[in-house]
Amino acid sequence: MLDVRRMQMLRAVVTSGSVTAAAARLGYTPSAVSQQIAVLEKEARTPLLERVGRGVRPTAAGLMLTEYADVIGRQVAEAETALVDLLEGRTGRLAVRYFATAGAALVAPAVAKVRAEHPGVQVELKLVDYEDSLPDVKEGRADLALVVRPSEEAGPDGVRLVRLLDDPYLAVLPKGHPLAGRRTVSLADLAEEPWVGSEWPGPCLDAQLLACEAAGFRPRFVVDSGDYATAQGFVAAGLGVSLVPRLGLGSRHPGVVVREVRGPEPVRSIFAVVREGAPQSPALRSFLGALRDAGGAT
């Protein structure tokens, strides 16, 4: 196999016209350059230079390798520049997995910050269920994911959890409900109510059930909506009461009232997940910082 460094020495000799001039340019002794050219000729199995007076000129094989060495030199220089741009956050790709209710409050400002600070970085967003995003981070298909997990539970091996915020659940009641006149609602006051489910089984529903268990009851779900907007519609129609996280309220249905919950307050904890031990690019650090800022302001 041809040695690329020796090809660059050959290029220096050919472009300068002599071994002595090439040695002075490269910072070697003439004998060292001559030895390397001799080794390259053995690798090529043909002479690459021929003497002309006090100088040298390339053979056909030497000229061809010089042309390739020039191309390789330019490509190496381009690779070095591209590497510096990547390491300094001027280029690259940032793959992010997120769930719907985290989009507007957390992801949007983080994307805006990265685009302002690292305009050459492509941010790839993918909306997924939070249960599905951990494997993407752990296996390197994503750089960061937003997930809901119990606040006291450690993350799985291979990832690091960064706590962003605790998102409290609020009581959604029909207008005219006896509890609607209160500023806050005790969770136990909802024990005998029919409930409209707003969550599918998973950590978000678990946060509701654990709080209800602490208040001494298990909610009686009469209908499941699977999304927060539909849950509000069912509540407005008088089918029951519901709990919806603050980030999930969005536009409030005109037929409901929303009250804070106490005794205890149901809360879901939102985390950013990154790969443990993976080098963090400037864009990833910027994105993570913006998520923390957005979480603190929520």
mmCIF file of C-alpha atoms in Angstrom:
data_model
loop_
_atom_site.group_PDB
_atom_site.id
_atom_site.type_symbol
_atom_site.label_atom_id
_atom_site.label_comp_id
_atom_site.label_asym_id
_atom_site.label_seq_id
_atom_site.Cartn_x
_atom_site.Cartn_y
_atom_site.Cartn_z
ATOM 1 C CA MET A 1 0.000 0.000 0.000
ATOM 2 C CA LEU A 2 1.250 3.476 -0.872
ATOM 3 C CA ASP A 3 2.144 5.680 2.076
ATOM 4 C CA VAL A 4 0.318 9.009 1.916
ATOM 5 C CA ARG A 5 3.025 10.916 3.770
ATOM 6 C CA ARG A 6 5.681 9.702 1.342
ATOM 7 C CA MET A 7 3.439 10.729 -1.550
ATOM 8 C CA GLN A 8 3.372 14.254 -0.074
ATOM 9 C CA MET A 9 7.189 14.201 0.032
ATOM 10 C CA LEU A 10 7.212 13.194 -3.626
ATOM 11 C CA ARG A 11 4.883 16.075 -4.413
ATOM 12 C CA ALA A 12 7.226 18.500 -2.624
ATOM 13 C CA VAL A 13 10.204 17.225 -4.595
ATOM 14 C CA VAL A 14 8.389 17.462 -7.926
ATOM 15 C CA THR A 15 6.958 20.939 -7.298
ATOM 16 C CA SER A 16 10.269 22.317 -5.996
ATOM 17 C CA GLY A 17 12.406 20.614 -8.649
ATOM 18 C CA SER A 18 15.014 19.087 -6.316
ATOM 19 C CA VAL A 19 15.414 16.936 -3.233
ATOM 20 C CA THR A 20 17.413 19.669 -1.486
ATOM 21 C CA ALA A 21 14.702 22.308 -1.997
ATOM 22 C CA ALA A 22 11.992 19.900 -0.873
ATOM 23 C CA ALA A 23 13.977 19.000 2.244
ATOM 24 C CA ALA A 24 14.355 22.669 3.149
ATOM 25 C CA ARG A 25 10.603 23.233 2.707
ATOM 26 C CA LEU A 26 9.646 20.191 4.752
ATOM 27 C CA GLY A 27 12.261 20.596 7.489
ATOM 28 C CA TYR A 28 14.106 17.336 6.765
ATOM 29 C CA THR A 29 17.621 16.562 5.634
ATOM 30 C CA PRO A 30 18.060 15.776 1.930
ATOM 31 C CA SER A 31 19.189 12.244 2.801
ATOM 32 C CA ALA A 32 16.009 11.642 4.805
ATOM 33 C CA VAL A 33 13.854 12.777 1.884
ATOM 34 C CA SER A 34 15.833 10.605 -0.533
ATOM 35 C CA GLN A 35 15.368 7.579 1.742
ATOM 36 C CA GLN A 36 11.603 8.114 1.889
ATOM 37 C CA ILE A 37 11.330 8.496 -1.875
ATOM 38 C CA ALA A 38 13.318 5.280 -2.277
ATOM 39 C CA VAL A 39 10.881 3.452 0.006
ATOM 40 C CA LEU A 40 7.947 4.893 -1.962
ATOM 41 C CA GLU A 41 9.499 3.622 -5.207
ATOM 42 C CA LYS A 42 9.673 0.150 -3.658
ATOM 43 C CA GLU A 43 6.021 0.434 -2.712
ATOM 44 C CA ALA A 44 5.155 1.567 -6.243
ATOM 45 C CA ARG A 45 7.529 -0.999 -7.792
ATOM 46 C CA THR A 46 8.758 1.545 -10.311
ATOM 47 C CA PRO A 47 11.077 4.572 -10.453
ATOM 48 C CA LEU A 48 9.322 7.831 -9.670
ATOM 49 C CA LEU A 49 12.108 10.368 -10.242
ATOM 50 C CA GLU A 50 14.942 10.723 -12.723
ATOM 51 C CA ARG A 51 17.918 13.048 -12.487
ATOM 52 C CA VAL A 52 18.181 16.031 -14.796
ATOM 53 C CA GLY A 53 21.371 18.027 -14.212
ATOM 54 C CA ARG A 54 21.385 19.036 -10.555
ATOM 55 C CA GLY A 55 17.684 18.497 -10.193
ATOM 56 C CA VAL A 56 15.093 15.788 -10.725
ATOM 57 C CA ARG A 57 11.939 15.375 -12.727
ATOM 58 C CA PRO A 58 9.108 12.884 -12.308
ATOM 59 C CA THR A 59 8.651 9.811 -14.405
ATOM 60 C CA ALA A 60 5.167 9.127 -15.775
ATOM 61 C CA ALA A 61 4.413 7.138 -12.618
ATOM 62 C CA GLY A 62 5.901 9.867 -10.439
ATOM 63 C CA LEU A 63 3.783 12.549 -12.156
ATOM 64 C CA MET A 64 0.631 10.499 -11.726
ATOM 65 C CA LEU A 65 1.291 9.955 -8.015
ATOM 66 C CA THR A 66 2.080 13.655 -7.603
ATOM 67 C CA GLU A 67 -1.310 14.550 -9.032
ATOM 68 C CA TYR A 68 -3.018 12.137 -6.642
ATOM 69 C CA ALA A 69 -0.958 13.491 -3.753
ATOM 70 C CA ASP A 70 -2.202 16.991 -4.603
ATOM 71 C CA VAL A 71 -5.831 15.796 -4.498
ATOM 72 C CA ILE A 72 -5.237 13.933 -1.239
ATOM 73 C CA GLY A 73 -3.565 16.984 0.309
ATOM 74 C CA ARG A 74 -6.558 19.173 -0.532
ATOM 75 C CA GLN A 75 -8.961 16.559 0.836
ATOM 76 C CA VAL A 76 -7.008 16.245 4.085
ATOM 77 C CA ALA A 77 -7.051 20.036 4.479
ATOM 78 C CA GLU A 78 -10.812 20.063 3.854
ATOM 79 C CA ALA A 79 -11.269 17.248 6.385
ATOM 80 C CA GLU A 80 -9.293 19.171 9.003
ATOM 81 C CA THR A 81 -11.406 22.280 8.414
ATOM 82 C CA ALA A 82 -14.624 20.251 8.556
ATOM 83 C CA LEU A 83 -13.501 18.601 11.789
ATOM 84 C CA VAL A 84 -12.769 21.952 13.432
ATOM 85 C CA ASP A 85 -16.160 23.289 12.299
ATOM 86 C CA LEU A 86 -17.873 20.230 13.762
ATOM 87 C CA LEU A 87 -16.023 20.384 17.086
ATOM 88 C CA GLU A 88 -16.696 24.110 17.463
ATOM 89 C CA GLY A 89 -20.406 23.728 16.695
ATOM 90 C CA ARG A 90 -20.501 25.424 13.292
ATOM 91 C CA THR A 91 -21.772 22.278 11.541
ATOM 92 C CA GLY A 92 -23.275 18.929 12.461
ATOM 93 C CA ARG A 93 -26.569 17.345 13.338
ATOM 94 C CA LEU A 94 -28.517 17.202 16.588
ATOM 95 C CA ALA A 95 -31.145 14.457 16.827
ATOM 96 C CA VAL A 96 -33.838 15.085 19.454
ATOM 97 C CA ARG A 97 -36.753 12.916 20.560
ATOM 98 C CA TYR A 98 -39.632 14.587 22.389
ATOM 99 C CA PHE A 99 -43.246 14.060 23.416
ATOM 100 C CA ALA A 100 -46.107 16.321 22.402
ATOM 101 C CA THR A 101 -46.744 18.430 25.496
ATOM 102 C CA ALA A 102 -43.034 19.214 25.872
ATOM 103 C CA GLY A 103 -42.876 20.670 22.369
ATOM 104 C CA ALA A 104 -44.115 24.230 22.753
ATOM 105 C CA ALA A 105 -42.863 24.940 26.274
ATOM 106 C CA LEU A 106 -39.448 23.246 26.185
ATOM 107 C CA VAL A 107 -38.346 22.135 22.728
ATOM 108 C CA ALA A 108 -39.321 25.229 20.738
ATOM 109 C CA PRO A 109 -37.168 27.723 22.716
ATOM 110 C CA ALA A 110 -34.273 25.256 22.764
ATOM 111 C CA VAL A 111 -34.372 24.858 18.971
ATOM 112 C CA ALA A 112 -34.531 28.637 18.569
ATOM 113 C CA LYS A 113 -31.419 29.052 20.737
ATOM 114 C CA VAL A 114 -29.436 26.444 18.800
ATOM 115 C CA ARG A 115 -30.403 27.988 15.468
ATOM 116 C CA ALA A 116 -29.290 31.411 16.711
ATOM 117 C CA GLU A 117 -26.001 30.220 18.220
ATOM 118 C CA HIS A 118 -25.179 27.379 15.784
ATOM 119 C CA PRO A 119 -26.932 28.177 12.483
ATOM 120 C CA GLY A 120 -24.960 25.520 10.590
ATOM 121 C CA VAL A 121 -26.210 22.696 12.829
ATOM 122 C CA GLN A 122 -29.198 20.723 11.566
ATOM 123 C CA VAL A 123 -31.688 19.961 14.352
ATOM 124 C CA GLU A 124 -33.636 16.778 13.673
ATOM 125 C CA LEU A 125 -36.842 16.600 15.729
ATOM 126 C CA LYS A 126 -38.912 13.454 16.087
ATOM 127 C CA LEU A 127 -42.156 13.199 18.051
ATOM 128 C CA VAL A 128 -42.270 9.843 19.858
ATOM 129 C CA ASP A 129 -43.761 8.218 22.931
ATOM 130 C CA TYR A 130 -41.425 8.869 25.821
ATOM 131 C CA GLU A 131 -41.133 5.138 26.518
ATOM 132 C CA ASP A 132 -39.656 4.639 23.031
ATOM 133 C CA SER A 133 -37.020 7.367 23.183
ATOM 134 C CA LEU A 134 -34.600 5.888 25.742
ATOM 135 C CA PRO A 135 -33.345 3.123 23.396
ATOM 136 C CA ASP A 136 -32.737 5.731 20.672
ATOM 137 C CA VAL A 137 -30.433 7.682 22.990
ATOM 138 C CA LYS A 138 -28.755 4.642 24.480
ATOM 139 C CA GLU A 139 -28.030 3.132 21.054
ATOM 140 C CA GLY A 140 -26.868 6.398 19.492
ATOM 141 C CA ARG A 141 -29.784 7.105 17.153
ATOM 142 C CA ALA A 142 -30.598 10.290 19.097
ATOM 143 C CA ASP A 143 -28.446 12.777 20.997
ATOM 144 C CA LEU A 144 -31.139 13.794 23.486
ATOM 145 C CA ALA A 145 -34.656 12.799 24.474
ATOM 146 C CA LEU A 146 -37.325 14.215 26.747
ATOM 147 C CA VAL A 147 -38.970 11.676 29.030
ATOM 148 C CA VAL A 148 -41.300 11.443 32.006
ATOM 149 C CA ARG A 149 -39.999 9.319 34.869
ATOM 150 C CA PRO A 150 -40.612 8.977 38.597
ATOM 151 C CA SER A 151 -38.539 11.652 40.298
ATOM 152 C CA GLU A 152 -36.822 9.245 42.679
ATOM 153 C CA GLU A 153 -36.017 6.558 40.086
ATOM 154 C CA ALA A 154 -32.485 6.325 38.696
ATOM 155 C CA GLY A 155 -32.001 6.114 34.964
ATOM 156 C CA PRO A 156 -31.019 2.893 33.201
ATOM 157 C CA ASP A 157 -27.396 2.060 32.510
ATOM 158 C CA GLY A 158 -25.846 3.920 29.617
ATOM 159 C CA VAL A 159 -27.789 7.184 29.951
ATOM 160 C CA ARG A 160 -27.745 10.235 32.188
ATOM 161 C CA LEU A 161 -30.915 11.979 33.382
ATOM 162 C CA VAL A 162 -31.045 15.770 33.650
ATOM 163 C CA ARG A 163 -34.053 16.959 35.632
ATOM 164 C CA LEU A 164 -35.834 19.842 33.912
ATOM 165 C CA LEU A 165 -39.023 20.450 35.868
ATOM 166 C CA ASP A 166 -41.894 19.001 37.869
ATOM 167 C CA ASP A 167 -45.129 19.452 35.935
ATOM 168 C CA PRO A 168 -48.117 19.504 38.349
ATOM 169 C CA TYR A 169 -51.501 18.090 37.464
ATOM 170 C CA LEU A 170 -54.481 20.426 37.728
ATOM 171 C CA ALA A 171 -58.095 19.478 38.350
ATOM 172 C CA VAL A 172 -60.368 20.028 35.358
ATOM 173 C CA LEU A 173 -64.006 20.391 36.459
ATOM 174 C CA PRO A 174 -67.248 21.106 34.614
ATOM 175 C CA LYS A 175 -68.497 24.666 34.984
ATOM 176 C CA GLY A 176 -71.077 24.696 37.744
ATOM 177 C CA HIS A 177 -69.410 21.833 39.636
ATOM 178 C CA PRO A 178 -69.740 22.237 43.433
ATOM 179 C CA LEU A 179 -65.938 22.450 43.751
ATOM 180 C CA ALA A 180 -65.558 25.021 40.977
ATOM 181 C CA GLY A 181 -65.894 27.910 43.399
ATOM 182 C CA ARG A 182 -62.783 26.935 45.344
ATOM 183 C CA ARG A 183 -59.312 28.280 44.548
ATOM 184 C CA THR A 184 -57.755 24.870 45.222
ATOM 185 C CA VAL A 185 -59.195 21.371 45.349
ATOM 186 C CA SER A 186 -58.240 18.612 47.742
ATOM 187 C CA LEU A 187 -57.535 15.413 45.863
ATOM 188 C CA ALA A 188 -59.625 13.473 48.362
ATOM 189 C CA ASP A 189 -62.638 15.620 47.388
ATOM 190 C CA LEU A 190 -62.542 13.920 43.977
ATOM 191 C CA ALA A 191 -62.606 10.388 45.367
ATOM 192 C CA GLU A 192 -66.306 9.768 44.700
ATOM 193 C CA GLU A 193 -66.382 11.551 41.338
ATOM 194 C CA PRO A 194 -66.475 9.780 37.973
ATOM 195 C CA TRP A 195 -63.125 10.367 36.264
ATOM 196 C CA VAL A 196 -62.220 11.107 32.661
ATOM 197 C CA GLY A 197 -58.875 9.483 31.882
ATOM 198 C CA SER A 198 -56.376 11.798 30.199
ATOM 199 C CA GLU A 199 -53.378 9.445 30.108
ATOM 200 C CA TRP A 200 -52.491 6.074 28.638
ATOM 201 C CA PRO A 201 -50.797 3.563 30.985
ATOM 202 C CA GLY A 202 -47.266 4.708 31.771
ATOM 203 C CA PRO A 203 -45.361 7.105 34.015
ATOM 204 C CA CYS A 204 -47.846 9.965 33.573
ATOM 205 C CA LEU A 205 -50.824 7.855 34.631
ATOM 206 C CA ASP A 206 -48.697 6.378 37.427
ATOM 207 C CA ALA A 207 -48.149 9.881 38.828
ATOM 208 C CA GLN A 208 -51.926 10.347 39.098
ATOM 209 C CA LEU A 209 -52.572 6.928 40.598
ATOM 210 C CA LEU A 210 -49.813 7.247 43.203
ATOM 211 C CA ALA A 211 -51.172 10.608 44.356
ATOM 212 C CA CYS A 212 -54.702 9.212 44.588
ATOM 213 C CA GLU A 213 -53.404 6.214 46.532
ATOM 214 C CA ALA A 214 -51.698 8.602 48.971
ATOM 215 C CA ALA A 215 -55.061 10.385 49.359
ATOM 216 C CA GLY A 216 -56.731 7.069 50.198
ATOM 217 C CA PHE A 217 -58.638 6.103 47.043
ATOM 218 C CA ARG A 218 -58.368 4.771 43.511
ATOM 219 C CA PRO A 219 -60.085 6.858 40.814
ATOM 220 C CA ARG A 220 -63.097 5.397 39.015
ATOM 221 C CA PHE A 221 -62.526 6.016 35.328
ATOM 222 C CA VAL A 222 -65.715 6.084 33.286
ATOM 223 C CA VAL A 223 -64.159 7.107 29.978
ATOM 224 C CA ASP A 224 -60.626 7.295 28.577
ATOM 225 C CA SER A 225 -59.681 10.078 26.203
ATOM 226 C CA GLY A 226 -55.977 9.497 25.590
ATOM 227 C CA ASP A 227 -55.343 13.197 24.999
ATOM 228 C CA TYR A 228 -55.820 16.344 27.016
ATOM 229 C CA ALA A 229 -58.004 18.331 24.618
ATOM 230 C CA THR A 230 -60.509 15.478 24.331
ATOM 231 C CA ALA A 231 -60.461 15.026 28.111
ATOM 232 C CA GLN A 232 -61.514 18.662 28.523
ATOM 233 C CA GLY A 233 -64.359 18.125 26.075
ATOM 234 C CA PHE A 234 -65.608 15.086 27.994
ATOM 235 C CA VAL A 235 -65.423 17.039 31.257
ATOM 236 C CA ALA A 236 -67.298 19.977 29.711
ATOM 237 C CA ALA A 237 -70.017 17.538 28.645
ATOM 238 C CA GLY A 238 -70.465 16.505 32.281
ATOM 239 C CA LEU A 239 -69.019 12.998 31.993
ATOM 240 C CA GLY A 240 -66.669 13.426 34.941
ATOM 241 C CA VAL A 241 -63.637 15.263 36.293
ATOM 242 C CA SER A 242 -60.067 14.921 35.129
ATOM 243 C CA LEU A 243 -56.458 15.725 35.935
ATOM 244 C CA VAL A 244 -54.347 17.388 33.225
ATOM 245 C CA PRO A 245 -50.707 18.470 33.587
ATOM 246 C CA ARG A 246 -50.025 22.182 33.389
ATOM 247 C CA LEU A 247 -48.013 21.776 30.163
ATOM 248 C CA GLY A 248 -50.879 19.825 28.623
ATOM 249 C CA LEU A 249 -53.656 22.347 29.174
ATOM 250 C CA GLY A 250 -53.101 24.388 26.028
ATOM 251 C CA SER A 251 -56.282 26.180 25.033
ATOM 252 C CA ARG A 252 -58.809 25.730 27.801
ATOM 253 C CA HIS A 253 -62.269 24.514 26.888
ATOM 254 C CA PRO A 254 -64.885 27.202 27.644
ATOM 255 C CA GLY A 255 -67.002 24.634 29.455
ATOM 256 C CA VAL A 256 -64.480 23.770 32.171
ATOM 257 C CA VAL A 257 -62.727 25.382 35.118
ATOM 258 C CA VAL A 258 -59.197 24.513 36.186
ATOM 259 C CA ARG A 259 -58.079 24.426 39.806
ATOM 260 C CA GLU A 260 -54.840 23.576 41.586
ATOM 261 C CA VAL A 261 -54.812 20.315 43.518
ATOM 262 C CA ARG A 262 -53.546 19.738 47.042
ATOM 263 C CA GLY A 263 -53.282 16.900 49.522
ATOM 264 C CA PRO A 264 -51.162 15.651 47.760
ATOM 265 C CA GLU A 265 -50.377 17.450 44.510
ATOM 266 C CA PRO A 266 -49.968 14.984 41.615
ATOM 267 C CA VAL A 267 -46.790 15.780 39.706
ATOM 268 C CA ARG A 268 -44.996 14.256 36.730
ATOM 269 C CA SER A 269 -41.228 14.800 36.492
ATOM 270 C CA ILE A 270 -39.737 15.668 33.105
ATOM 271 C CA PHE A 271 -36.119 14.846 32.317
ATOM 272 C CA ALA A 272 -33.712 15.272 29.450
ATOM 273 C CA VAL A 273 -31.800 12.089 28.660
ATOM 274 C CA VAL A 274 -28.309 12.044 27.133
ATOM 275 C CA ARG A 275 -25.898 9.199 26.533
ATOM 276 C CA GLU A 276 -23.584 8.534 29.454
ATOM 277 C CA GLY A 277 -19.949 9.256 28.605
ATOM 278 C CA ALA A 278 -20.670 10.527 25.073
ATOM 279 C CA PRO A 279 -18.856 13.758 24.143
ATOM 280 C CA GLN A 280 -21.263 16.684 24.116
ATOM 281 C CA SER A 281 -21.108 18.961 21.096
ATOM 282 C CA PRO A 282 -21.481 22.731 21.572
ATOM 283 C CA ALA A 283 -24.950 22.501 20.009
ATOM 284 C CA LEU A 284 -26.015 19.788 22.461
ATOM 285 C CA ARG A 285 -24.744 21.813 25.408
ATOM 286 C CA SER A 286 -26.623 24.843 24.094
ATOM 287 C CA PHE A 287 -29.827 22.828 23.625
ATOM 288 C CA LEU A 288 -29.586 21.318 27.098
ATOM 289 C CA GLY A 289 -28.975 24.720 28.657
ATOM 290 C CA ALA A 290 -32.016 26.149 26.898
ATOM 291 C CA LEU A 291 -34.140 23.245 28.151
ATOM 292 C CA ARG A 292 -33.034 23.963 31.708
ATOM 293 C CA ASP A 293 -33.850 27.655 31.278
ATOM 294 C CA ALA A 294 -37.279 26.860 29.815
ATOM 295 C CA GLY A 295 -37.977 24.325 32.559
ATOM 296 C CA GLY A 296 -37.062 26.853 35.255
ATOM 297 C CA ALA A 297 -39.311 29.478 33.716
ATOM 298 C CA THR A 298 -42.306 27.173 33.359
#
